[in-house]
Amino acid sequence: MKKSLNSDLNSEPTRALIITNLHISEDILPLGQFKTHASQLLKSINSNNRAIVITQNGKPAALVVSPTEFDRLNTQARFIFAVQQGLNDEQAGRVIDDDELDAILERELPTV
């Protein structure tokens, strides 16, 4: 059985998208430090497009990303999901050839 490209959007390929921009020495902060410097950190997140990991009791508790980075990651995850759905359809035989598609489109869509 083939393993899916990205059967779960929380899988390693998707999570790795965020980790690649993470600078360990600068981007992992305890909750108290985030609270104290929230305004400055939010400006920094928006200007450098890097994520900040907030820890609580020494464990990762949250990830803060800029709206631009969130949109990029969301778009990329949706694309990966759509590609996976297409690959799954192909493997399951849920495909049609070009001529059949043309016939369906001609029948279903009014000509302009």
Short mmCIF file of N, CA and C in Angstrom, two decimals:
data_model
loop_
_atom_site.label_atom_id
_atom_site.label_comp_id
_atom_site.label_asym_id
_atom_site.label_seq_id
_atom_site.Cartn_x
_atom_site.Cartn_y
_atom_site.Cartn_z
N MET A 1 0.84 -1.18 0.00
CA MET A 1 0.00 0.00 0.00
C MET A 1 0.89 1.25 0.00
N LYS A 2 0.58 2.18 -0.88
CA LYS A 2 1.35 3.42 -0.95
C LYS A 2 0.96 4.35 0.18
N LYS A 3 1.95 5.03 0.72
CA LYS A 3 1.66 6.03 1.75
C LYS A 3 1.23 7.31 1.06
N SER A 4 0.22 7.97 1.60
CA SER A 4 -0.27 9.19 0.97
C SER A 4 0.73 10.32 1.13
N LEU A 5 0.70 11.23 0.17
CA LEU A 5 1.60 12.39 0.19
C LEU A 5 1.40 13.21 1.45
N ASN A 6 0.15 13.43 1.81
CA ASN A 6 -0.12 14.21 3.00
C ASN A 6 -1.53 13.90 3.48
N SER A 7 -1.70 12.71 4.02
CA SER A 7 -3.04 12.30 4.42
C SER A 7 -3.56 13.07 5.62
N ASP A 8 -2.67 13.67 6.37
CA ASP A 8 -3.07 14.43 7.56
C ASP A 8 -2.37 15.78 7.50
N LEU A 9 -3.13 16.85 7.55
CA LEU A 9 -2.52 18.18 7.45
C LEU A 9 -1.63 18.52 8.63
N ASN A 10 -1.63 17.70 9.68
CA ASN A 10 -0.73 17.89 10.81
C ASN A 10 0.50 17.02 10.70
N SER A 11 0.71 16.39 9.56
CA SER A 11 1.83 15.48 9.39
C SER A 11 3.14 16.26 9.21
N GLU A 12 4.22 15.55 9.20
CA GLU A 12 5.55 16.16 9.10
C GLU A 12 5.72 17.12 7.93
N PRO A 13 5.27 16.79 6.68
CA PRO A 13 5.49 17.74 5.58
C PRO A 13 4.88 19.10 5.84
N THR A 14 3.71 19.16 6.46
CA THR A 14 3.06 20.44 6.72
C THR A 14 3.73 21.17 7.88
N ARG A 15 4.01 20.47 8.98
CA ARG A 15 4.64 21.10 10.13
C ARG A 15 6.02 21.63 9.77
N ALA A 16 6.74 20.97 8.89
CA ALA A 16 8.08 21.39 8.52
C ALA A 16 8.08 22.75 7.84
N LEU A 17 6.95 23.15 7.26
CA LEU A 17 6.88 24.45 6.60
C LEU A 17 7.13 25.58 7.59
N ILE A 18 6.66 25.42 8.81
CA ILE A 18 6.84 26.46 9.82
C ILE A 18 8.23 26.37 10.43
N ILE A 19 8.68 25.18 10.72
CA ILE A 19 9.95 24.98 11.41
C ILE A 19 11.12 25.54 10.63
N THR A 20 11.06 25.57 9.31
CA THR A 20 12.19 26.03 8.52
C THR A 20 12.52 27.50 8.79
N ASN A 21 11.56 28.29 9.24
CA ASN A 21 11.82 29.70 9.51
C ASN A 21 12.08 29.98 10.98
N LEU A 22 12.19 28.96 11.81
CA LEU A 22 12.33 29.13 13.25
C LEU A 22 13.79 29.28 13.64
N HIS A 23 14.10 30.31 14.40
CA HIS A 23 15.45 30.50 14.95
C HIS A 23 15.36 30.19 16.45
N ILE A 24 15.89 29.06 16.82
CA ILE A 24 15.75 28.55 18.19
C ILE A 24 16.13 29.58 19.24
N SER A 25 17.24 30.25 19.06
CA SER A 25 17.73 31.18 20.08
C SER A 25 16.85 32.43 20.23
N GLU A 26 16.07 32.76 19.21
CA GLU A 26 15.28 33.99 19.24
C GLU A 26 13.78 33.76 19.28
N ASP A 27 13.32 32.63 18.80
CA ASP A 27 11.90 32.46 18.52
C ASP A 27 11.15 31.52 19.47
N ILE A 28 11.80 31.04 20.52
CA ILE A 28 11.11 30.23 21.52
C ILE A 28 11.14 31.02 22.82
N LEU A 29 9.97 31.40 23.30
CA LEU A 29 9.88 32.29 24.46
C LEU A 29 8.91 31.73 25.50
N PRO A 30 9.25 31.92 26.78
CA PRO A 30 8.27 31.57 27.81
C PRO A 30 7.08 32.55 27.77
N LEU A 31 5.95 32.10 28.22
CA LEU A 31 4.73 32.90 28.20
C LEU A 31 4.93 34.26 28.89
N GLY A 32 5.60 34.27 30.03
CA GLY A 32 5.81 35.52 30.75
C GLY A 32 6.59 36.54 29.93
N GLN A 33 7.61 36.09 29.23
CA GLN A 33 8.40 37.00 28.38
C GLN A 33 7.56 37.49 27.21
N PHE A 34 6.73 36.62 26.65
CA PHE A 34 5.84 37.05 25.57
C PHE A 34 4.87 38.12 26.06
N LYS A 35 4.29 37.92 27.24
CA LYS A 35 3.35 38.90 27.80
C LYS A 35 4.03 40.25 27.99
N THR A 36 5.23 40.22 28.54
CA THR A 36 5.95 41.46 28.83
C THR A 36 6.29 42.24 27.57
N HIS A 37 6.62 41.54 26.50
CA HIS A 37 7.08 42.20 25.27
C HIS A 37 6.14 41.96 24.08
N ALA A 38 4.86 41.71 24.35
CA ALA A 38 3.92 41.32 23.30
C ALA A 38 3.87 42.29 22.13
N SER A 39 3.75 43.57 22.40
CA SER A 39 3.63 44.55 21.32
C SER A 39 4.86 44.52 20.42
N GLN A 40 6.03 44.53 21.02
CA GLN A 40 7.28 44.50 20.25
C GLN A 40 7.40 43.19 19.47
N LEU A 41 7.06 42.08 20.09
CA LEU A 41 7.17 40.78 19.43
C LEU A 41 6.19 40.67 18.26
N LEU A 42 4.98 41.19 18.42
CA LEU A 42 4.02 41.14 17.32
C LEU A 42 4.49 41.97 16.13
N LYS A 43 5.09 43.12 16.40
CA LYS A 43 5.66 43.93 15.31
C LYS A 43 6.77 43.14 14.61
N SER A 44 7.59 42.47 15.39
CA SER A 44 8.69 41.68 14.84
C SER A 44 8.17 40.53 13.98
N ILE A 45 7.15 39.85 14.47
CA ILE A 45 6.56 38.73 13.71
C ILE A 45 6.06 39.21 12.37
N ASN A 46 5.40 40.36 12.34
CA ASN A 46 4.87 40.89 11.09
C ASN A 46 5.96 41.39 10.16
N SER A 47 7.05 41.89 10.69
CA SER A 47 8.10 42.42 9.82
C SER A 47 9.04 41.34 9.30
N ASN A 48 9.33 40.32 10.10
CA ASN A 48 10.28 39.30 9.62
C ASN A 48 9.62 38.01 9.19
N ASN A 49 8.31 37.91 9.36
CA ASN A 49 7.53 36.74 8.92
C ASN A 49 8.02 35.42 9.53
N ARG A 50 8.55 35.47 10.74
CA ARG A 50 8.97 34.26 11.44
C ARG A 50 7.99 33.97 12.56
N ALA A 51 7.83 32.71 12.86
CA ALA A 51 6.93 32.29 13.93
C ALA A 51 7.62 32.40 15.29
N ILE A 52 6.82 32.52 16.33
CA ILE A 52 7.33 32.48 17.70
C ILE A 52 6.60 31.34 18.42
N VAL A 53 7.39 30.48 19.05
CA VAL A 53 6.83 29.41 19.86
C VAL A 53 6.77 29.92 21.29
N ILE A 54 5.60 29.86 21.90
CA ILE A 54 5.42 30.29 23.29
C ILE A 54 5.36 29.03 24.14
N THR A 55 6.18 29.02 25.18
CA THR A 55 6.19 27.86 26.06
C THR A 55 5.47 28.18 27.36
N GLN A 56 4.94 27.13 27.98
CA GLN A 56 4.31 27.24 29.28
C GLN A 56 4.79 26.04 30.09
N ASN A 57 5.38 26.35 31.23
CA ASN A 57 5.98 25.30 32.06
C ASN A 57 7.01 24.49 31.28
N GLY A 58 7.76 25.18 30.41
CA GLY A 58 8.85 24.55 29.66
C GLY A 58 8.43 23.74 28.46
N LYS A 59 7.14 23.70 28.16
CA LYS A 59 6.65 22.92 27.03
C LYS A 59 6.00 23.84 26.01
N PRO A 60 6.11 23.54 24.70
CA PRO A 60 5.45 24.35 23.69
C PRO A 60 3.94 24.42 23.95
N ALA A 61 3.40 25.64 23.96
CA ALA A 61 1.97 25.81 24.23
C ALA A 61 1.24 26.49 23.08
N ALA A 62 1.95 27.30 22.31
CA ALA A 62 1.29 28.03 21.22
C ALA A 62 2.32 28.45 20.20
N LEU A 63 1.83 28.73 19.02
CA LEU A 63 2.65 29.23 17.93
C LEU A 63 2.00 30.50 17.42
N VAL A 64 2.77 31.56 17.32
CA VAL A 64 2.24 32.83 16.82
C VAL A 64 2.90 33.11 15.48
N VAL A 65 2.07 33.31 14.45
CA VAL A 65 2.56 33.62 13.11
C VAL A 65 1.86 34.87 12.61
N SER A 66 2.48 35.53 11.65
CA SER A 66 1.86 36.71 11.05
C SER A 66 0.67 36.28 10.20
N PRO A 67 -0.27 37.18 9.97
CA PRO A 67 -1.40 36.84 9.09
C PRO A 67 -0.92 36.43 7.68
N THR A 68 0.12 37.08 7.18
CA THR A 68 0.65 36.74 5.86
C THR A 68 1.19 35.31 5.84
N GLU A 69 1.93 34.94 6.88
CA GLU A 69 2.47 33.59 6.97
C GLU A 69 1.35 32.57 7.15
N PHE A 70 0.35 32.90 7.95
CA PHE A 70 -0.79 32.00 8.13
C PHE A 70 -1.48 31.76 6.79
N ASP A 71 -1.73 32.82 6.03
CA ASP A 71 -2.38 32.68 4.72
C ASP A 71 -1.54 31.82 3.79
N ARG A 72 -0.22 32.03 3.79
CA ARG A 72 0.67 31.25 2.93
C ARG A 72 0.61 29.77 3.31
N LEU A 73 0.71 29.49 4.60
CA LEU A 73 0.67 28.10 5.06
C LEU A 73 -0.67 27.45 4.77
N ASN A 74 -1.75 28.20 4.97
CA ASN A 74 -3.09 27.69 4.71
C ASN A 74 -3.27 27.38 3.22
N THR A 75 -2.82 28.28 2.37
CA THR A 75 -2.91 28.07 0.93
C THR A 75 -2.10 26.85 0.51
N GLN A 76 -0.90 26.75 1.05
CA GLN A 76 -0.04 25.62 0.71
C GLN A 76 -0.65 24.30 1.20
N ALA A 77 -1.20 24.29 2.39
CA ALA A 77 -1.82 23.07 2.94
C ALA A 77 -3.04 22.67 2.10
N ARG A 78 -3.84 23.66 1.69
CA ARG A 78 -5.00 23.35 0.84
C ARG A 78 -4.57 22.79 -0.51
N PHE A 79 -3.48 23.32 -1.06
CA PHE A 79 -2.96 22.82 -2.33
C PHE A 79 -2.49 21.38 -2.18
N ILE A 80 -1.73 21.10 -1.13
CA ILE A 80 -1.24 19.74 -0.90
C ILE A 80 -2.42 18.78 -0.72
N PHE A 81 -3.44 19.21 0.01
CA PHE A 81 -4.63 18.39 0.22
C PHE A 81 -5.33 18.11 -1.11
N ALA A 82 -5.46 19.13 -1.96
CA ALA A 82 -6.13 18.96 -3.25
C ALA A 82 -5.34 18.02 -4.15
N VAL A 83 -4.02 18.14 -4.15
CA VAL A 83 -3.19 17.23 -4.93
C VAL A 83 -3.38 15.81 -4.43
N GLN A 84 -3.39 15.62 -3.10
CA GLN A 84 -3.57 14.29 -2.53
C GLN A 84 -4.93 13.72 -2.92
N GLN A 85 -5.97 14.55 -2.89
CA GLN A 85 -7.29 14.07 -3.31
C GLN A 85 -7.26 13.61 -4.77
N GLY A 86 -6.58 14.37 -5.61
CA GLY A 86 -6.45 13.98 -7.02
C GLY A 86 -5.70 12.67 -7.19
N LEU A 87 -4.62 12.51 -6.44
CA LEU A 87 -3.87 11.25 -6.50
C LEU A 87 -4.72 10.08 -6.00
N ASN A 88 -5.47 10.31 -4.93
CA ASN A 88 -6.37 9.26 -4.42
C ASN A 88 -7.43 8.89 -5.45
N ASP A 89 -8.00 9.91 -6.12
CA ASP A 89 -8.99 9.65 -7.17
C ASP A 89 -8.38 8.83 -8.30
N GLU A 90 -7.17 9.16 -8.69
CA GLU A 90 -6.50 8.43 -9.77
C GLU A 90 -6.25 6.99 -9.36
N GLN A 91 -5.78 6.77 -8.15
CA GLN A 91 -5.51 5.41 -7.67
C GLN A 91 -6.80 4.59 -7.56
N ALA A 92 -7.91 5.24 -7.23
CA ALA A 92 -9.18 4.54 -7.09
C ALA A 92 -9.92 4.40 -8.43
N GLY A 93 -9.33 4.94 -9.49
CA GLY A 93 -9.96 4.83 -10.80
C GLY A 93 -11.07 5.82 -11.05
N ARG A 94 -11.15 6.86 -10.24
CA ARG A 94 -12.19 7.88 -10.41
C ARG A 94 -11.68 8.99 -11.32
N VAL A 95 -11.37 8.62 -12.57
CA VAL A 95 -10.84 9.58 -13.54
C VAL A 95 -11.56 9.38 -14.87
N ILE A 96 -11.53 10.40 -15.70
CA ILE A 96 -12.08 10.32 -17.04
C ILE A 96 -11.06 10.89 -18.01
N ASP A 97 -11.16 10.49 -19.28
CA ASP A 97 -10.20 11.01 -20.25
C ASP A 97 -10.68 12.35 -20.79
N ASP A 98 -9.82 13.00 -21.58
CA ASP A 98 -10.11 14.35 -22.08
C ASP A 98 -11.37 14.39 -22.96
N ASP A 99 -11.54 13.39 -23.81
CA ASP A 99 -12.71 13.39 -24.70
C ASP A 99 -14.01 13.30 -23.90
N GLU A 100 -14.00 12.45 -22.87
CA GLU A 100 -15.19 12.32 -22.03
C GLU A 100 -15.46 13.62 -21.27
N LEU A 101 -14.42 14.27 -20.80
CA LEU A 101 -14.58 15.55 -20.11
C LEU A 101 -15.15 16.60 -21.06
N ASP A 102 -14.61 16.65 -22.28
CA ASP A 102 -15.13 17.61 -23.26
C ASP A 102 -16.62 17.39 -23.51
N ALA A 103 -17.03 16.13 -23.63
CA ALA A 103 -18.45 15.83 -23.87
C ALA A 103 -19.31 16.27 -22.70
N ILE A 104 -18.84 16.02 -21.49
CA ILE A 104 -19.61 16.43 -20.30
C ILE A 104 -19.72 17.95 -20.24
N LEU A 105 -18.62 18.64 -20.50
CA LEU A 105 -18.63 20.10 -20.46
C LEU A 105 -19.56 20.69 -21.52
N GLU A 106 -19.53 20.11 -22.71
CA GLU A 106 -20.41 20.61 -23.78
C GLU A 106 -21.87 20.39 -23.43
N ARG A 107 -22.16 19.27 -22.79
CA ARG A 107 -23.53 18.94 -22.41
C ARG A 107 -24.02 19.80 -21.25
N GLU A 108 -23.15 20.06 -20.26
CA GLU A 108 -23.55 20.72 -19.03
C GLU A 108 -23.45 22.24 -19.06
N LEU A 109 -22.51 22.75 -19.85
CA LEU A 109 -22.30 24.20 -19.86
C LEU A 109 -22.88 24.79 -21.13
N PRO A 110 -23.64 25.86 -20.99
CA PRO A 110 -24.18 26.49 -22.19
C PRO A 110 -23.06 27.15 -23.00
N THR A 111 -23.17 27.06 -24.30
CA THR A 111 -22.17 27.72 -25.15
C THR A 111 -22.46 29.20 -25.22
N VAL A 112 -21.39 29.94 -25.30
CA VAL A 112 -21.52 31.41 -25.29
C VAL A 112 -21.26 31.94 -26.67
#
